[in-house]
PDB file of C-alpha atoms and ligand atoms in Angstrom:
ATOM      1  CA  MET A   1       8.596  -8.330 -13.132  1.00  0.00           C
ATOM      2  CA  GLN A   2      10.332  -6.800 -10.169  1.00  0.00           C
ATOM      3  CA  LEU A   3      12.763  -4.304 -10.427  1.00  0.00           C
ATOM      4  CA  ASP A   4      16.217  -5.405  -8.393  1.00  0.00           C
ATOM      5  CA  ASP A   5      16.877  -1.653  -6.714  1.00  0.00           C
ATOM      6  CA  CYS A   6      13.196  -0.320  -6.047  1.00  0.00           C
ATOM      7  CA  ILE A   7      12.561  -0.379  -2.098  1.00  0.00           C
ATOM      8  CA  PHE A   8       8.745  -1.776  -2.245  1.00  0.00           C
ATOM      9  CA  CYS A   9       9.835  -4.411  -4.351  1.00  0.00           C
ATOM     10  CA  LYS A  10      12.712  -5.717  -2.545  1.00  0.00           C
ATOM     11  CA  ILE A  11      10.025  -5.674   0.692  1.00  0.00           C
ATOM     12  CA  ALA A  12       7.324  -7.745  -2.583  1.00  0.00           C
ATOM     13  CA  ARG A  13      11.007 -10.067  -2.299  1.00  0.00           C
ATOM     14  CA  GLY A  14      11.881  -9.966   1.484  1.00  0.00           C
ATOM     15  CA  GLU A  15      14.719  -8.531   0.945  1.00  0.00           C
ATOM     16  CA  ILE A  16      13.365  -5.380   3.052  1.00  0.00           C
ATOM     17  CA  PRO A  17      11.131  -6.857   6.295  1.00  0.00           C
ATOM     18  CA  SER A  18       8.107  -5.346   7.723  1.00  0.00           C
ATOM     19  CA  SER A  19       5.288  -5.689   9.524  1.00  0.00           C
ATOM     20  CA  LYS A  20       3.172  -7.354   6.747  1.00  0.00           C
ATOM     21  CA  VAL A  21      -1.016  -7.428   7.422  1.00  0.00           C
ATOM     22  CA  TYR A  22      -1.721  -9.547   4.648  1.00  0.00           C
ATOM     23  CA  GLU A  23       0.501 -11.604   1.391  1.00  0.00           C
ATOM     24  CA  ASP A  24      -0.701 -13.871  -1.156  1.00  0.00           C
ATOM     25  CA  ASP A  25       0.743 -14.152  -4.597  1.00  0.00           C
ATOM     26  CA  ASP A  26      -0.510 -10.926  -6.248  1.00  0.00           C
ATOM     27  CA  VAL A  27      -0.292  -8.615  -3.076  1.00  0.00           C
ATOM     28  CA  LEU A  28       1.510  -7.476  -0.199  1.00  0.00           C
ATOM     29  CA  ALA A  29      -0.122  -5.410   2.486  1.00  0.00           C
ATOM     30  CA  PHE A  30       2.112  -3.370   5.871  1.00  0.00           C
ATOM     31  CA  ARG A  31       2.297  -0.987   8.010  1.00  0.00           C
ATOM     32  CA  ASP A  32       3.287   2.376   7.031  1.00  0.00           C
ATOM     33  CA  ILE A  33       6.990   2.160   8.657  1.00  0.00           C
ATOM     34  CA  ASN A  34       6.161   6.176   9.536  1.00  0.00           C
ATOM     35  CA  PRO A  35       2.323   5.821  10.709  1.00  0.00           C
ATOM     36  CA  LYS A  36      -0.077   9.788   9.830  1.00  0.00           C
ATOM     37  CA  ALA A  37      -2.181   7.379  11.967  1.00  0.00           C
ATOM     38  CA  PRO A  38      -3.348   4.818  14.726  1.00  0.00           C
ATOM     39  CA  VAL A  39      -3.697   2.699  11.517  1.00  0.00           C
ATOM     40  CA  HIS A  40      -1.476   3.409   8.329  1.00  0.00           C
ATOM     41  CA  PHE A  41      -0.378   0.231   6.328  1.00  0.00           C
ATOM     42  CA  LEU A  42       0.037   0.281   2.434  1.00  0.00           C
ATOM     43  CA  ILE A  43      -1.252  -2.222   0.211  1.00  0.00           C
ATOM     44  CA  ILE A  44       1.073  -3.303  -2.822  1.00  0.00           C
ATOM     45  CA  PRO A  45       0.852  -5.366  -6.474  1.00  0.00           C
ATOM     46  CA  LYS A  46       4.089  -8.123  -6.101  1.00  0.00           C
ATOM     47  CA  GLN A  47       5.065  -7.335  -8.782  1.00  0.00           C
ATOM     48  CA  HIS A  48       6.840  -3.781 -10.457  1.00  0.00           C
ATOM     49  CA  ILE A  49       3.612  -0.865 -11.442  1.00  0.00           C
ATOM     50  CA  GLU A  50       5.127   2.134 -11.240  1.00  0.00           C
ATOM     51  CA  SER A  51       2.556   4.277  -9.802  1.00  0.00           C
ATOM     52  CA  LEU A  52      -1.351   4.682 -11.038  1.00  0.00           C
ATOM     53  CA  ALA A  53      -0.822   6.412 -14.039  1.00  0.00           C
ATOM     54  CA  ALA A  54       1.338   3.400 -14.953  1.00  0.00           C
ATOM     55  CA  VAL A  55      -1.785   1.591 -14.377  1.00  0.00           C
ATOM     56  CA  ARG A  56      -3.249  -1.213 -17.974  1.00  0.00           C
ATOM     57  CA  PRO A  57      -6.310  -2.138 -18.839  1.00  0.00           C
ATOM     58  CA  GLU A  58      -5.133  -5.954 -17.755  1.00  0.00           C
ATOM     59  CA  ASP A  59      -4.011  -4.903 -14.618  1.00  0.00           C
ATOM     60  CA  ALA A  60      -7.989  -4.021 -13.983  1.00  0.00           C
ATOM     61  CA  ALA A  61      -7.746  -7.819 -11.598  1.00  0.00           C
ATOM     62  CA  LEU A  62      -4.560  -6.947 -10.164  1.00  0.00           C
ATOM     63  CA  LEU A  63      -6.275  -3.613  -8.912  1.00  0.00           C
ATOM     64  CA  GLY A  64      -9.739  -4.748  -8.203  1.00  0.00           C
ATOM     65  CA  LYS A  65      -8.064  -7.527  -6.072  1.00  0.00           C
ATOM     66  CA  MET A  66      -6.266  -4.529  -4.168  1.00  0.00           C
ATOM     67  CA  ILE A  67      -8.961  -2.303  -3.426  1.00  0.00           C
ATOM     68  CA  GLY A  68     -11.673  -5.146  -2.988  1.00  0.00           C
ATOM     69  CA  LEU A  69      -9.563  -6.332   0.334  1.00  0.00           C
ATOM     70  CA  VAL A  70      -9.498  -2.952   2.077  1.00  0.00           C
ATOM     71  CA  PRO A  71     -12.545  -3.290   3.942  1.00  0.00           C
ATOM     72  CA  GLN A  72     -11.525  -6.790   5.202  1.00  0.00           C
ATOM     73  CA  LEU A  73      -8.125  -5.835   6.363  1.00  0.00           C
ATOM     74  CA  ALA A  74      -9.205  -2.204   7.611  1.00  0.00           C
ATOM     75  CA  ARG A  75     -10.960  -4.091   9.635  1.00  0.00           C
ATOM     76  CA  GLN A  76      -8.842  -6.347  11.085  1.00  0.00           C
ATOM     77  CA  GLU A  77      -6.486  -3.557  11.942  1.00  0.00           C
ATOM     78  CA  GLY A  78      -9.166  -1.957  13.894  1.00  0.00           C
ATOM     79  CA  CYS A  79     -10.685   0.559  11.882  1.00  0.00           C
ATOM     80  CA  VAL A  80     -14.446   0.123  13.630  1.00  0.00           C
ATOM     81  CA  ASN A  81     -15.194   3.657  11.899  1.00  0.00           C
ATOM     82  CA  GLY A  82     -14.480   4.121   8.493  1.00  0.00           C
ATOM     83  CA  PHE A  83     -11.036   5.034   7.172  1.00  0.00           C
ATOM     84  CA  ARG A  84      -9.391   6.838   4.274  1.00  0.00           C
ATOM     85  CA  THR A  85      -7.648   5.553   1.145  1.00  0.00           C
ATOM     86  CA  VAL A  86      -4.888   7.325  -0.659  1.00  0.00           C
ATOM     87  CA  ILE A  87      -2.992   6.591  -3.926  1.00  0.00           C
ATOM     88  CA  ASN A  88      -0.422   9.595  -4.417  1.00  0.00           C
ATOM     89  CA  THR A  89       0.895   9.730  -8.189  1.00  0.00           C
ATOM     90  CA  GLY A  90       3.450  10.382  -9.360  1.00  0.00           C
ATOM     91  CA  ARG A  91       5.831  14.088  -8.267  1.00  0.00           C
ATOM     92  CA  ASP A  92       2.316  16.620  -8.659  1.00  0.00           C
ATOM     93  CA  GLY A  93       0.910  13.321  -6.972  1.00  0.00           C
ATOM     94  CA  GLY A  94       2.956  13.493  -3.561  1.00  0.00           C
ATOM     95  CA  GLN A  95       4.293  10.103  -4.510  1.00  0.00           C
ATOM     96  CA  GLU A  96       7.462   9.100  -2.790  1.00  0.00           C
ATOM     97  CA  VAL A  97       7.740   6.007  -3.549  1.00  0.00           C
ATOM     98  CA  PRO A  98       7.347   4.788  -6.859  1.00  0.00           C
ATOM     99  CA  HIS A  99       6.059   1.928  -7.196  1.00  0.00           C
ATOM    100  CA  LEU A 100       2.319   1.501  -6.655  1.00  0.00           C
ATOM    101  CA  HIS A 101       0.701   1.145  -2.868  1.00  0.00           C
ATOM    102  CA  ILE A 102      -2.776   2.561  -1.619  1.00  0.00           C
ATOM    103  CA  HIS A 103      -2.440   4.013   1.751  1.00  0.00           C
ATOM    104  CA  VAL A 104      -4.989   2.512   4.224  1.00  0.00           C
ATOM    105  CA  LEU A 105      -5.664   5.601   7.211  1.00  0.00           C
ATOM    106  CA  GLY A 106      -7.725   4.686   9.753  1.00  0.00           C
ATOM    107  CA  GLY A 107      -8.285   4.722  13.667  1.00  0.00           C
ATOM    108  CA  PRO A 108      -9.048   7.151  16.458  1.00  0.00           C
ATOM    109  CA  GLN A 109      -8.239  10.450  16.010  1.00  0.00           C
ATOM    110  CA  PRO A 110      -9.523  12.406  18.755  1.00  0.00           C
ATOM    111  CA  TRP A 111      -8.305  15.239  17.286  1.00  0.00           C
ATOM    112  CA  LYS A 112     -10.936  15.652  14.606  1.00  0.00           C
ATOM    113  CA  HIS A 113     -13.284  15.672  17.689  1.00  0.00           C
TER     114      HIS A 113
HETATM  115  P1  5GP B 201       3.912   7.620  -0.908  1.00  0.00           P
HETATM  116  O1  5GP B 201       4.437   9.198  -0.271  1.00  0.00           O
HETATM  117  O2  5GP B 201       4.985   7.243  -1.834  1.00  0.00           O
HETATM  118  O3  5GP B 201       2.812   8.181  -1.556  1.00  0.00           O
HETATM  119  O4  5GP B 201       4.452   6.562   0.326  1.00  0.00           O
HETATM  120  C1  5GP B 201       5.126   5.677   0.561  1.00  0.00           C
HETATM  121  C2  5GP B 201       4.978   5.907   1.872  1.00  0.00           C
HETATM  122  O5  5GP B 201       5.392   4.741   2.008  1.00  0.00           O
HETATM  123  C3  5GP B 201       5.506   6.636   2.885  1.00  0.00           C
HETATM  124  O6  5GP B 201       4.057   6.633   3.207  1.00  0.00           O
HETATM  125  C4  5GP B 201       6.212   6.422   3.751  1.00  0.00           C
HETATM  126  O7  5GP B 201       6.233   6.237   5.208  1.00  0.00           O
HETATM  127  C5  5GP B 201       6.631   4.867   3.507  1.00  0.00           C
HETATM  128  N1  5GP B 201       8.229   3.725   3.467  1.00  0.00           N
HETATM  129  C6  5GP B 201       9.045   4.183   2.952  1.00  0.00           C
HETATM  130  N2  5GP B 201      10.297   3.323   3.314  1.00  0.00           N
HETATM  131  C7  5GP B 201       9.261   2.477   3.349  1.00  0.00           C
HETATM  132  C8  5GP B 201       9.976   1.437   4.336  1.00  0.00           C
HETATM  133  O8  5GP B 201      11.122   1.089   4.348  1.00  0.00           O
HETATM  134  N3  5GP B 201       8.691   0.105   5.118  1.00  0.00           N
HETATM  135  C9  5GP B 201       7.486   0.846   5.059  1.00  0.00           C
HETATM  136  N4  5GP B 201       7.268  -0.008   5.974  1.00  0.00           N
HETATM  137  N5  5GP B 201       7.382   1.681   4.323  1.00  0.00           N
HETATM  138  C10 5GP B 201       8.454   2.686   3.853  1.00  0.00           C
HETATM  139 ZN1   ZN B 202       8.904  -1.684  -7.743  1.00  0.00          ZN
END
């Protein structure tokens, strides 16, 4: 199920354009509009799940698929020395868009060396 006025549901439906990294029937990955690292993309389920806190046992396969895509997509996007994965959850978790998403951040970070 999707929501009419959810920004990530709109991206999943193609109503808002995105820079796609990967797509299949269940999952979409696209580059973050305001990247915090040289590589920064988001992996979302196409169905509306509000957050990690709303995940149910029957979502396990979908979640497994999303996590399982991370290494392949991170490599494809140019993460050669690792990456960071972040799932902000709810107000206290700093979640701004209430549609579950995995942040994948990586790429060269010269300020850290
Ligand atoms: P959150 O704070 O909810 O974990 O992260 C939301 C992320 O979505 C932010 O990093 C923000 O830059 C990104 N974002 C918000 N709106 C859009 C959009 O319309 N397109 C894309 N590509 N990213 C978005
Ligand atoms: Zn949604």
